[in-house]
């Protein structure tokens, strides 16, 4: 679990250092983006192949098929139950999918989120979903997950544009509005 958290944090900080490039260029940035920046630190303890291998290992262990889409299962039991999905894990998965240019996974994770959120007034993802992938254990949302999902949608817009299956920009705007209304 600690290795996964460190991996996600490392990838997150690498991507945050690239954020100005995404915002101002508006083009597709496939993984890896190997370059140096005037401001910031380049992590040298991992190379692109190491990160890609860690990403693929994470996917094979913690991403499972759901209906619809796919979901991220918790690496640790939640309240004594294995393989539950937490909204935070789903959000981290969406962020990783953007960083690693995995649009198919991103869309599947989004489809799962949407299907589990439809019964709520807020339309935000429930915090805990049972290991069967369908039963909602805790209907409340987790604000940090909601913010990360909105951020992932915004980054998806900059990574892939909004002219395909989903208009990521519009979806991000909608999620941000929901966060402002229900989380703040």
GROMACS .gro file of N, CA and C in nm:
model
  552
    1UNK      N    1   0.083  -0.119   0.000
    1UNK     CA    2   0.000   0.000   0.000
    1UNK      C    3   0.087   0.125   0.000
    2UNK      N    4   0.194   0.124   0.080
    2UNK     CA    5   0.282   0.240   0.087
    2UNK      C    6   0.350   0.262  -0.048
    3UNK      N    7   0.391   0.153  -0.115
    3UNK     CA    8   0.455   0.166  -0.246
    3UNK      C    9   0.359   0.227  -0.347
    4UNK      N   10   0.233   0.186  -0.342
    4UNK     CA   11   0.133   0.241  -0.434
    4UNK      C   12   0.113   0.389  -0.407
    5UNK      N   13   0.103   0.426  -0.280
    5UNK     CA   14   0.086   0.567  -0.246
    5UNK      C   15   0.205   0.649  -0.292
    6UNK      N   16   0.327   0.597  -0.270
    6UNK     CA   17   0.447   0.669  -0.314
    6UNK      C   18   0.448   0.682  -0.466
    7UNK      N   19   0.411   0.575  -0.534
    7UNK     CA   20   0.406   0.578  -0.680
    7UNK      C   21   0.307   0.684  -0.728
    8UNK      N   22   0.188   0.684  -0.672
    8UNK     CA   23   0.086   0.782  -0.713
    8UNK      C   24   0.133   0.923  -0.682
    9UNK      N   25   0.193   0.942  -0.566
    9UNK     CA   26   0.243   1.075  -0.530
    9UNK      C   27   0.353   1.119  -0.625
   10UNK      N   28   0.446   1.029  -0.658
   10UNK     CA   29   0.553   1.064  -0.753
   10UNK      C   30   0.497   1.102  -0.888
   11UNK      N   31   0.406   1.021  -0.940
   11UNK     CA   32   0.346   1.050  -1.070
   11UNK      C   33   0.269   1.181  -1.064
   12UNK      N   34   0.196   1.203  -0.954
   12UNK     CA   35   0.120   1.326  -0.939
   12UNK      C   36   0.211   1.448  -0.945
   13UNK      N   37   0.324   1.445  -0.873
   13UNK     CA   38   0.414   1.560  -0.873
   13UNK      C   39   0.482   1.579  -1.008
   14UNK      N   40   0.513   1.469  -1.075
   14UNK     CA   41   0.568   1.482  -1.210
   14UNK      C   42   0.467   1.549  -1.299
   15UNK      N   43   0.342   1.505  -1.289
   15UNK     CA   44   0.239   1.562  -1.376
   15UNK      C   45   0.210   1.707  -1.341
   16UNK      N   46   0.208   1.740  -1.213
   16UNK     CA   47   0.185   1.879  -1.173
   16UNK      C   48   0.293   1.968  -1.232
   17UNK      N   49   0.417   1.917  -1.238
   17UNK     CA   50   0.523   1.998  -1.299
   17UNK      C   51   0.498   2.019  -1.448
   18UNK      N   52   0.419   1.930  -1.509
   18UNK     CA   53   0.386   1.944  -1.650
   18UNK      C   54   0.259   2.024  -1.673
   19UNK      N   55   0.187   2.056  -1.568
   19UNK     CA   56   0.058   2.123  -1.581
   19UNK      C   57   0.063   2.248  -1.669
   20UNK      N   58   0.161   2.337  -1.654
   20UNK     CA   59   0.162   2.454  -1.743
   20UNK      C   60   0.170   2.415  -1.891
   21UNK      N   61   0.242   2.308  -1.920
   21UNK     CA   62   0.252   2.263  -2.059
   21UNK      C   63   0.115   2.220  -2.108
   22UNK      N   64   0.041   2.145  -2.027
   22UNK     CA   65  -0.092   2.099  -2.066
   22UNK      C   66  -0.187   2.216  -2.085
   23UNK      N   67  -0.184   2.310  -1.994
   23UNK     CA   68  -0.281   2.419  -1.997
   23UNK      C   69  -0.257   2.510  -2.116
   24UNK      N   70  -0.131   2.542  -2.143
   24UNK     CA   71  -0.104   2.643  -2.244
   24UNK      C   72  -0.084   2.585  -2.384
   25UNK      N   73  -0.053   2.459  -2.395
   25UNK     CA   74  -0.029   2.402  -2.527
   25UNK      C   75  -0.156   2.342  -2.586
   26UNK      N   76  -0.238   2.276  -2.505
   26UNK     CA   77  -0.364   2.221  -2.552
   26UNK      C   78  -0.351   2.104  -2.647
   27UNK      N   79  -0.236   2.040  -2.653
   27UNK     CA   80  -0.216   1.928  -2.744
   27UNK      C   81  -0.209   1.797  -2.666
   28UNK      N   82  -0.201   1.688  -2.740
   28UNK     CA   83  -0.191   1.556  -2.681
   28UNK      C   84  -0.049   1.532  -2.630
   29UNK      N   85  -0.036   1.482  -2.507
   29UNK     CA   86   0.094   1.454  -2.446
   29UNK      C   87   0.102   1.308  -2.406
   30UNK      N   88   0.140   1.222  -2.499
   30UNK     CA   89   0.149   1.080  -2.464
   30UNK      C   90   0.265   1.054  -2.369
   31UNK      N   91   0.247   0.954  -2.284
   31UNK     CA   92   0.353   0.912  -2.193
   31UNK      C   93   0.461   0.843  -2.274
   32UNK      N   94   0.587   0.862  -2.248
   32UNK     CA   95   0.648   0.951  -2.150
   32UNK      C   96   0.681   1.087  -2.210
   33UNK      N   97   0.684   1.186  -2.127
   33UNK     CA   98   0.731   1.318  -2.168
   33UNK      C   99   0.864   1.337  -2.096
   34UNK      N  100   0.972   1.303  -2.165
   34UNK     CA  101   1.105   1.312  -2.105
   34UNK      C  102   1.168   1.445  -2.141
   35UNK      N  103   1.164   1.536  -2.049
   35UNK     CA  104   1.228   1.665  -2.071
   35UNK      C  105   1.262   1.728  -1.937
   36UNK      N  106   1.350   1.824  -1.943
   36UNK     CA  107   1.388   1.898  -1.823
   36UNK      C  108   1.314   2.030  -1.821
   37UNK      N  109   1.291   2.081  -1.702
   37UNK     CA  110   1.219   2.207  -1.684
   37UNK      C  111   1.308   2.305  -1.610
   38UNK      N  112   1.292   2.432  -1.644
   38UNK     CA  113   1.372   2.536  -1.579
   38UNK      C  114   1.345   2.541  -1.429
   39UNK      N  115   1.222   2.519  -1.391
   39UNK     CA  116   1.184   2.521  -1.250
   39UNK      C  117   1.134   2.384  -1.209
   40UNK      N  118   1.190   2.330  -1.106
   40UNK     CA  119   1.144   2.200  -1.059
   40UNK      C  120   1.257   2.100  -1.052
   41UNK      N  121   1.223   1.984  -1.002
   41UNK     CA  122   1.321   1.878  -0.984
   41UNK      C  123   1.279   1.760  -1.070
   42UNK      N  124   1.374   1.704  -1.139
   42UNK     CA  125   1.347   1.585  -1.218
   42UNK      C  126   1.384   1.463  -1.134
   43UNK      N  127   1.289   1.376  -1.115
   43UNK     CA  128   1.312   1.255  -1.036
   43UNK      C  129   1.400   1.161  -1.117
   44UNK      N  130   1.512   1.119  -1.059
   44UNK     CA  131   1.605   1.033  -1.131
   44UNK      C  132   1.604   0.889  -1.080
   45UNK      N  133   1.529   0.864  -0.974
   45UNK     CA  134   1.527   0.729  -0.918
   45UNK      C  135   1.440   0.634  -1.000
   46UNK      N  136   1.358   0.688  -1.089
   46UNK     CA  137   1.275   0.605  -1.178
   46UNK      C  138   1.290   0.657  -1.320
   47UNK      N  139   1.286   0.565  -1.416
   47UNK     CA  140   1.282   0.608  -1.555
   47UNK      C  141   1.143   0.576  -1.610
   48UNK      N  142   1.119   0.614  -1.733
   48UNK     CA  143   0.986   0.597  -1.793
   48UNK      C  144   0.942   0.451  -1.795
   49UNK      N  145   1.034   0.362  -1.825
   49UNK     CA  146   0.998   0.219  -1.829
   49UNK      C  147   0.959   0.168  -1.691
   50UNK      N  148   1.030   0.213  -1.588
   50UNK     CA  149   0.995   0.173  -1.451
   50UNK      C  150   0.854   0.219  -1.417
   51UNK      N  151   0.824   0.344  -1.448
   51UNK     CA  152   0.691   0.398  -1.418
   51UNK      C  153   0.583   0.323  -1.496
   52UNK      N  154   0.608   0.296  -1.622
   52UNK     CA  155   0.510   0.223  -1.703
   52UNK      C  156   0.489   0.082  -1.649
   53UNK      N  157   0.595   0.017  -1.607
   53UNK     CA  158   0.582  -0.117  -1.548
   53UNK      C  159   0.501  -0.112  -1.419
   54UNK      N  160   0.525  -0.010  -1.335
   54UNK     CA  161   0.447   0.005  -1.211
   54UNK      C  162   0.300   0.031  -1.243
   55UNK      N  163   0.275   0.112  -1.344
   55UNK     CA  164   0.137   0.141  -1.384
   55UNK      C  165   0.067   0.013  -1.430
   56UNK      N  166   0.134  -0.064  -1.514
   56UNK     CA  167   0.074  -0.188  -1.563
   56UNK      C  168   0.052  -0.289  -1.451
   57UNK      N  169   0.144  -0.294  -1.356
   57UNK     CA  170   0.126  -0.382  -1.240
   57UNK      C  171   0.007  -0.337  -1.157
   58UNK      N  172  -0.003  -0.207  -1.134
   58UNK     CA  173  -0.118  -0.152  -1.061
   58UNK      C  174  -0.248  -0.190  -1.132
   59UNK      N  175  -0.254  -0.171  -1.263
   59UNK     CA  176  -0.375  -0.204  -1.339
   59UNK      C  177  -0.411  -0.351  -1.325
   60UNK      N  178  -0.312  -0.438  -1.337
   60UNK     CA  179  -0.342  -0.581  -1.333
   60UNK      C  180  -0.388  -0.626  -1.194
   61UNK      N  181  -0.344  -0.559  -1.089
   61UNK     CA  182  -0.381  -0.598  -0.953
   61UNK      C  183  -0.509  -0.533  -0.903
   62UNK      N  184  -0.532  -0.407  -0.941
   62UNK     CA  185  -0.636  -0.330  -0.874
   62UNK      C  186  -0.747  -0.277  -0.964
   63UNK      N  187  -0.741  -0.302  -1.092
   63UNK     CA  188  -0.849  -0.258  -1.182
   63UNK      C  189  -0.923  -0.383  -1.228
   64UNK      N  190  -1.054  -0.385  -1.203
   64UNK     CA  191  -1.135  -0.501  -1.238
   64UNK      C  192  -1.253  -0.459  -1.324
   65UNK      N  193  -1.302  -0.552  -1.402
   65UNK     CA  194  -1.415  -0.526  -1.489
   65UNK      C  195  -1.542  -0.508  -1.406
   66UNK      N  196  -1.621  -0.414  -1.447
   66UNK     CA  197  -1.749  -0.387  -1.381
   66UNK      C  198  -1.854  -0.368  -1.491
   67UNK      N  199  -1.975  -0.346  -1.451
   67UNK     CA  200  -2.079  -0.321  -1.550
   67UNK      C  201  -2.153  -0.194  -1.511
   68UNK      N  202  -2.134  -0.088  -1.584
   68UNK     CA  203  -2.045  -0.072  -1.699
   68UNK      C  204  -1.903  -0.035  -1.655
   69UNK      N  205  -1.812  -0.047  -1.748
   69UNK     CA  206  -1.677   0.003  -1.730
   69UNK      C  207  -1.588  -0.083  -1.643
   70UNK      N  208  -1.501  -0.016  -1.569
   70UNK     CA  209  -1.406  -0.081  -1.480
   70UNK      C  210  -1.401  -0.001  -1.350
   71UNK      N  211  -1.353  -0.069  -1.245
   71UNK     CA  212  -1.342  -0.002  -1.116
   71UNK      C  213  -1.209  -0.037  -1.053
   72UNK      N  214  -1.166   0.050  -0.962
   72UNK     CA  215  -1.042   0.029  -0.888
   72UNK      C  216  -1.079  -0.028  -0.752
   73UNK      N  217  -1.017  -0.141  -0.718
   73UNK     CA  218  -1.045  -0.201  -0.588
   73UNK      C  219  -0.938  -0.159  -0.488
   74UNK      N  220  -0.977  -0.151  -0.364
   74UNK     CA  221  -0.885  -0.110  -0.258
   74UNK      C  222  -0.783  -0.221  -0.233
   75UNK      N  223  -0.656  -0.184  -0.216
   75UNK     CA  224  -0.554  -0.285  -0.186
   75UNK      C  225  -0.565  -0.337  -0.043
   76UNK      N  226  -0.643  -0.271   0.040
   76UNK     CA  227  -0.660  -0.311   0.179
   76UNK      C  228  -0.808  -0.333   0.208
   77UNK      N  229  -0.841  -0.421   0.303
   77UNK     CA  230  -0.982  -0.438   0.340
   77UNK      C  231  -1.040  -0.307   0.394
   78UNK      N  232  -1.163  -0.280   0.359
   78UNK     CA  233  -1.235  -0.163   0.410
   78UNK      C  234  -1.343  -0.217   0.504
   79UNK      N  235  -1.333  -0.182   0.631
   79UNK     CA  236  -1.424  -0.234   0.734
   79UNK      C  237  -1.428  -0.387   0.731
   80UNK      N  238  -1.310  -0.448   0.709
   80UNK     CA  239  -1.299  -0.593   0.709
   80UNK      C  240  -1.340  -0.663   0.582
   81UNK      N  241  -1.375  -0.589   0.478
   81UNK     CA  242  -1.421  -0.650   0.352
   81UNK      C  243  -1.320  -0.618   0.241
   82UNK      N  244  -1.277  -0.723   0.170
   82UNK     CA  245  -1.182  -0.706   0.060
   82UNK      C  246  -1.251  -0.659  -0.068
   83UNK      N  247  -1.173  -0.598  -0.155
   83UNK     CA  248  -1.211  -0.564  -0.292
   83UNK      C  249  -1.325  -0.462  -0.304
   84UNK      N  250  -1.344  -0.382  -0.203
   84UNK     CA  251  -1.440  -0.273  -0.216
   84UNK      C  252  -1.378  -0.162  -0.301
   85UNK      N  253  -1.464  -0.079  -0.357
   85UNK     CA  254  -1.417   0.037  -0.434
   85UNK      C  255  -1.444   0.162  -0.353
   86UNK      N  256  -1.341   0.243  -0.338
   86UNK     CA  257  -1.354   0.374  -0.275
   86UNK      C  258  -1.349   0.480  -0.384
   87UNK      N  259  -1.424   0.585  -0.366
   87UNK     CA  260  -1.424   0.691  -0.466
   87UNK      C  261  -1.285   0.751  -0.485
   88UNK      N  262  -1.205   0.757  -0.378
   88UNK     CA  263  -1.069   0.809  -0.390
   88UNK      C  264  -0.986   0.723  -0.484
   89UNK      N  265  -0.998   0.591  -0.472
   89UNK     CA  266  -0.924   0.502  -0.561
   89UNK      C  267  -0.966   0.518  -0.706
   90UNK      N  268  -1.096   0.534  -0.728
   90UNK     CA  269  -1.147   0.555  -0.863
   90UNK      C  270  -1.090   0.685  -0.920
   91UNK      N  271  -1.085   0.788  -0.838
   91UNK     CA  272  -1.032   0.918  -0.882
   91UNK      C  273  -0.883   0.907  -0.913
   92UNK      N  274  -0.806   0.840  -0.826
   92UNK     CA  275  -0.663   0.822  -0.853
   92UNK      C  276  -0.642   0.743  -0.982
   93UNK      N  277  -0.727   0.644  -1.004
   93UNK     CA  278  -0.718   0.567  -1.128
   93UNK      C  279  -0.741   0.653  -1.250
   94UNK      N  280  -0.838   0.743  -1.241
   94UNK     CA  281  -0.865   0.834  -1.353
   94UNK      C  282  -0.745   0.925  -1.378
   95UNK      N  283  -0.684   0.976  -1.271
   95UNK     CA  284  -0.566   1.061  -1.287
   95UNK      C  285  -0.451   0.983  -1.350
   96UNK      N  286  -0.426   0.863  -1.302
   96UNK     CA  287  -0.319   0.781  -1.359
   96UNK      C  288  -0.344   0.751  -1.506
   97UNK      N  289  -0.469   0.723  -1.541
   97UNK     CA  290  -0.502   0.695  -1.681
   97UNK      C  291  -0.467   0.814  -1.770
   98UNK      N  292  -0.492   0.935  -1.723
   98UNK     CA  293  -0.455   1.054  -1.800
   98UNK      C  294  -0.303   1.061  -1.812
   99UNK      N  295  -0.232   1.046  -1.701
   99UNK     CA  296  -0.086   1.058  -1.702
   99UNK      C  297  -0.022   0.957  -1.796
  100UNK      N  298  -0.081   0.837  -1.803
  100UNK     CA  299  -0.023   0.732  -1.886
  100UNK      C  300  -0.093   0.719  -2.021
  101UNK      N  301  -0.173   0.818  -2.057
  101UNK     CA  302  -0.237   0.825  -2.188
  101UNK      C  303  -0.321   0.701  -2.217
  102UNK      N  304  -0.399   0.659  -2.119
  102UNK     CA  305  -0.481   0.538  -2.129
  102UNK      C  306  -0.629   0.580  -2.133
  103UNK      N  307  -0.670   0.631  -2.248
  103UNK     CA  308  -0.805   0.687  -2.261
  103UNK      C  309  -0.913   0.581  -2.244
  104UNK      N  310  -0.888   0.461  -2.292
  104UNK     CA  311  -0.989   0.354  -2.279
  104UNK      C  312  -1.017   0.326  -2.131
  105UNK      N  313  -0.911   0.315  -2.050
  105UNK     CA  314  -0.932   0.294  -1.907
  105UNK      C  315  -1.002   0.414  -1.844
  106UNK      N  316  -0.959   0.533  -1.879
  106UNK     CA  317  -1.021   0.654  -1.824
  106UNK      C  318  -1.172   0.652  -1.849
  107UNK      N  319  -1.210   0.625  -1.973
  107UNK     CA  320  -1.353   0.624  -2.008
  107UNK      C  321  -1.428   0.516  -1.932
  108UNK      N  322  -1.365   0.400  -1.912
  108UNK     CA  323  -1.429   0.292  -1.836
  108UNK      C  324  -1.446   0.329  -1.689
  109UNK      N  325  -1.344   0.391  -1.631
  109UNK     CA  326  -1.355   0.434  -1.491
  109UNK      C  327  -1.463   0.541  -1.476
  110UNK      N  328  -1.471   0.631  -1.573
  110UNK     CA  329  -1.575   0.734  -1.572
  110UNK      C  330  -1.713   0.670  -1.584
  111UNK      N  331  -1.729   0.573  -1.674
  111UNK     CA  332  -1.859   0.507  -1.693
  111UNK      C  333  -1.905   0.440  -1.564
  112UNK      N  334  -1.813   0.377  -1.492
  112UNK     CA  335  -1.848   0.316  -1.364
  112UNK      C  336  -1.892   0.423  -1.264
  113UNK      N  337  -1.819   0.532  -1.256
  113UNK     CA  338  -1.853   0.642  -1.165
  113UNK      C  339  -1.992   0.695  -1.194
  114UNK      N  340  -2.022   0.719  -1.321
  114UNK     CA  341  -2.152   0.775  -1.360
  114UNK      C  342  -2.264   0.679  -1.323
  115UNK      N  343  -2.245   0.550  -1.349
  115UNK     CA  344  -2.350   0.451  -1.322
  115UNK      C  345  -2.380   0.440  -1.172
  116UNK      N  346  -2.280   0.461  -1.088
  116UNK     CA  347  -2.300   0.448  -0.943
  116UNK      C  348  -2.347   0.579  -0.880
  117UNK      N  349  -2.341   0.688  -0.953
  117UNK     CA  350  -2.378   0.819  -0.899
  117UNK      C  351  -2.520   0.860  -0.934
  118UNK      N  352  -2.585   0.787  -1.024
  118UNK     CA  353  -2.712   0.832  -1.080
  118UNK      C  354  -2.825   0.840  -0.979
  119UNK      N  355  -2.818   0.765  -0.870
  119UNK     CA  356  -2.927   0.768  -0.773
  119UNK      C  357  -2.919   0.881  -0.672
  120UNK      N  358  -2.810   0.954  -0.676
  120UNK     CA  359  -2.789   1.060  -0.577
  120UNK      C  360  -2.834   1.195  -0.631
  121UNK      N  361  -2.881   1.278  -0.541
  121UNK     CA  362  -2.918   1.414  -0.579
  121UNK      C  363  -2.796   1.489  -0.631
  122UNK      N  364  -2.683   1.471  -0.566
  122UNK     CA  365  -2.563   1.547  -0.601
  122UNK      C  366  -2.496   1.495  -0.728
  123UNK      N  367  -2.520   1.370  -0.766
  123UNK     CA  368  -2.454   1.304  -0.878
  123UNK      C  369  -2.304   1.285  -0.856
  124UNK      N  370  -2.257   1.303  -0.733
  124UNK     CA  371  -2.118   1.276  -0.700
  124UNK      C  372  -2.105   1.129  -0.664
  125UNK      N  373  -1.985   1.074  -0.681
  125UNK     CA  374  -1.965   0.931  -0.659
  125UNK      C  375  -1.977   0.895  -0.511
  126UNK      N  376  -2.051   0.788  -0.480
  126UNK     CA  377  -2.057   0.741  -0.341
  126UNK      C  378  -1.918   0.701  -0.291
  127UNK      N  379  -1.897   0.719  -0.162
  127UNK     CA  380  -1.766   0.696  -0.104
  127UNK      C  381  -1.724   0.549  -0.108
  128UNK      N  382  -1.812   0.456  -0.070
  128UNK     CA  383  -1.776   0.314  -0.066
  128UNK      C  384  -1.877   0.233  -0.147
  129UNK      N  385  -1.824   0.147  -0.233
  129UNK     CA  386  -1.908   0.055  -0.312
  129UNK      C  387  -1.863  -0.087  -0.279
  130UNK      N  388  -1.960  -0.175  -0.257
  130UNK     CA  389  -1.934  -0.312  -0.215
  130UNK      C  390  -1.848  -0.385  -0.317
  131UNK      N  391  -1.788  -0.497  -0.271
  131UNK     CA  392  -1.699  -0.574  -0.358
  131UNK      C  393  -1.770  -0.639  -0.477
  132UNK      N  394  -1.902  -0.641  -0.478
  132UNK     CA  395  -1.974  -0.690  -0.596
  132UNK      C  396  -1.980  -0.584  -0.705
  133UNK      N  397  -1.939  -0.462  -0.672
  133UNK     CA  398  -1.935  -0.354  -0.770
  133UNK      C  399  -2.067  -0.283  -0.792
  134UNK      N  400  -2.172  -0.328  -0.725
  134UNK     CA  401  -2.303  -0.266  -0.749
  134UNK      C  402  -2.366  -0.205  -0.624
  135UNK      N  403  -2.351  -0.269  -0.510
  135UNK     CA  404  -2.415  -0.222  -0.388
  135UNK      C  405  -2.340  -0.103  -0.330
  136UNK      N  406  -2.412   0.003  -0.303
  136UNK     CA  407  -2.351   0.121  -0.244
  136UNK      C  408  -2.354   0.106  -0.092
  137UNK      N  409  -2.237   0.108  -0.030
  137UNK     CA  410  -2.224   0.091   0.114
  137UNK      C  411  -2.243   0.225   0.185
  138UNK      N  412  -2.182   0.330   0.131
  138UNK     CA  413  -2.194   0.464   0.190
  138UNK      C  414  -2.226   0.562   0.078
  139UNK      N  415  -2.347   0.614   0.081
  139UNK     CA  416  -2.399   0.703  -0.023
  139UNK      C  417  -2.328   0.838  -0.025
  140UNK      N  418  -2.269   0.878   0.087
  140UNK     CA  419  -2.203   1.008   0.093
  140UNK      C  420  -2.081   1.011   0.002
  141UNK      N  421  -2.051   1.127  -0.049
  141UNK     CA  422  -1.932   1.140  -0.132
  141UNK      C  423  -1.814   1.185  -0.046
  142UNK      N  424  -1.694   1.166  -0.099
  142UNK     CA  425  -1.572   1.212  -0.033
  142UNK      C  426  -1.521   1.332  -0.113
  143UNK      N  427  -1.520   1.450  -0.053
  143UNK     CA  428  -1.482   1.570  -0.128
  143UNK      C  429  -1.348   1.559  -0.200
  144UNK      N  430  -1.246   1.499  -0.136
  144UNK     CA  431  -1.117   1.489  -0.202
  144UNK      C  432  -1.127   1.405  -0.330
  145UNK      N  433  -1.209   1.303  -0.329
  145UNK     CA  434  -1.229   1.223  -0.449
  145UNK      C  435  -1.304   1.303  -0.555
  146UNK      N  436  -1.405   1.377  -0.511
  146UNK     CA  437  -1.482   1.459  -0.605
  146UNK      C  438  -1.392   1.561  -0.675
  147UNK      N  439  -1.302   1.623  -0.597
  147UNK     CA  440  -1.210   1.722  -0.655
  147UNK      C  441  -1.115   1.655  -0.753
  148UNK      N  442  -1.064   1.537  -0.716
  148UNK     CA  443  -0.970   1.466  -0.804
  148UNK      C  444  -1.039   1.419  -0.932
  149UNK      N  445  -1.163   1.377  -0.924
  149UNK     CA  446  -1.238   1.337  -1.044
  149UNK      C  447  -1.256   1.457  -1.135
  150UNK      N  448  -1.293   1.571  -1.079
  150UNK     CA  449  -1.308   1.693  -1.161
  150UNK      C  450  -1.175   1.731  -1.225
  151UNK      N  451  -1.066   1.723  -1.148
  151UNK     CA  452  -0.933   1.754  -1.200
  151UNK      C  453  -0.895   1.656  -1.312
  152UNK      N  454  -0.924   1.528  -1.292
  152UNK     CA  455  -0.893   1.427  -1.394
  152UNK      C  456  -0.969   1.456  -1.524
  153UNK      N  457  -1.095   1.496  -1.513
  153UNK     CA  458  -1.172   1.531  -1.633
  153UNK      C  459  -1.112   1.651  -1.704
  154UNK      N  460  -1.068   1.749  -1.628
  154UNK     CA  461  -1.004   1.866  -1.687
  154UNK      C  462  -0.875   1.826  -1.758
  155UNK      N  463  -0.794   1.743  -1.695
  155UNK     CA  464  -0.670   1.697  -1.757
  155UNK      C  465  -0.698   1.609  -1.879
  156UNK      N  466  -0.807   1.532  -1.875
  156UNK     CA  467  -0.845   1.452  -1.992
  156UNK      C  468  -0.876   1.542  -2.110
  157UNK      N  469  -0.940   1.654  -2.083
  157UNK     CA  470  -0.968   1.750  -2.191
  157UNK      C  471  -0.837   1.797  -2.255
  158UNK      N  472  -0.737   1.829  -2.173
  158UNK     CA  473  -0.609   1.876  -2.228
  158UNK      C  474  -0.529   1.764  -2.291
  159UNK      N  475  -0.549   1.642  -2.244
  159UNK     CA  476  -0.475   1.529  -2.300
  159UNK      C  477  -0.535   1.481  -2.432
  160UNK      N  478  -0.668   1.469  -2.439
  160UNK     CA  479  -0.731   1.407  -2.555
  160UNK      C  480  -0.829   1.497  -2.628
  161UNK      N  481  -0.857   1.614  -2.575
  161UNK     CA  482  -0.958   1.699  -2.636
  161UNK      C  483  -1.097   1.656  -2.590
  162UNK      N  484  -1.196   1.725  -2.641
  162UNK     CA  485  -1.333   1.697  -2.599
  162UNK      C  486  -1.424   1.666  -2.717
  163UNK      N  487  -1.366   1.621  -2.827
  163UNK     CA  488  -1.445   1.594  -2.945
  163UNK      C  489  -1.477   1.448  -2.968
  164UNK      N  490  -1.444   1.362  -2.872
  164UNK     CA  491  -1.466   1.219  -2.890
  164UNK      C  492  -1.593   1.172  -2.822
  165UNK      N  493  -1.584   1.054  -2.762
  165UNK     CA  494  -1.698   0.994  -2.693
  165UNK      C  495  -1.753   1.085  -2.585
  166UNK      N  496  -1.664   1.149  -2.512
  166UNK     CA  497  -1.704   1.239  -2.403
  166UNK      C  498  -1.650   1.379  -2.427
  167UNK      N  499  -1.728   1.477  -2.387
  167UNK     CA  500  -1.679   1.615  -2.385
  167UNK      C  501  -1.625   1.637  -2.243
  168UNK      N  502  -1.496   1.611  -2.227
  168UNK     CA  503  -1.435   1.615  -2.094
  168UNK      C  504  -1.444   1.754  -2.031
  169UNK      N  505  -1.433   1.858  -2.112
  169UNK     CA  506  -1.441   1.994  -2.059
  169UNK      C  507  -1.578   2.020  -1.996
  170UNK      N  508  -1.684   1.984  -2.067
  170UNK     CA  509  -1.819   2.002  -2.014
  170UNK      C  510  -1.840   1.917  -1.889
  171UNK      N  511  -1.792   1.794  -1.893
  171UNK     CA  512  -1.804   1.706  -1.776
  171UNK      C  513  -1.728   1.763  -1.657
  172UNK      N  514  -1.608   1.816  -1.681
  172UNK     CA  515  -1.530   1.877  -1.573
  172UNK      C  516  -1.604   1.997  -1.515
  173UNK      N  517  -1.657   2.081  -1.601
  173UNK     CA  518  -1.733   2.198  -1.554
  173UNK      C  519  -1.851   2.155  -1.467
  174UNK      N  520  -1.920   2.050  -1.510
  174UNK     CA  521  -2.034   2.000  -1.434
  174UNK      C  522  -1.990   1.945  -1.299
  175UNK      N  523  -1.881   1.868  -1.296
  175UNK     CA  524  -1.831   1.813  -1.169
  175UNK      C  525  -1.786   1.924  -1.076
  176UNK      N  526  -1.720   2.026  -1.130
  176UNK     CA  527  -1.676   2.139  -1.047
  176UNK      C  528  -1.797   2.209  -0.987
  177UNK      N  529  -1.901   2.227  -1.066
  177UNK     CA  530  -2.025   2.289  -1.015
  177UNK      C  531  -2.084   2.204  -0.903
  178UNK      N  532  -2.086   2.073  -0.922
  178UNK     CA  533  -2.138   1.984  -0.817
  178UNK      C  534  -2.053   1.993  -0.690
  179UNK      N  535  -1.921   1.997  -0.707
  179UNK     CA  536  -1.833   2.010  -0.591
  179UNK      C  537  -1.861   2.140  -0.517
  180UNK      N  538  -1.878   2.247  -0.591
  180UNK     CA  539  -1.905   2.377  -0.528
  180UNK      C  540  -2.040   2.375  -0.455
  181UNK      N  541  -2.136   2.305  -0.512
  181UNK     CA  542  -2.269   2.302  -0.453
  181UNK      C  543  -2.279   2.208  -0.333
  182UNK      N  544  -2.215   2.091  -0.341
  182UNK     CA  545  -2.236   1.988  -0.239
  182UNK      C  546  -2.116   1.963  -0.147
  183UNK      N  547  -1.996   2.004  -0.187
  183UNK     CA  548  -1.878   1.975  -0.106
  183UNK      C  549  -1.824   2.095  -0.030
  184UNK      N  550  -1.861   2.214  -0.071
  184UNK     CA  551  -1.803   2.334  -0.009
  184UNK      C  552  -1.908   2.404   0.075
   0.00000   0.00000   0.00000
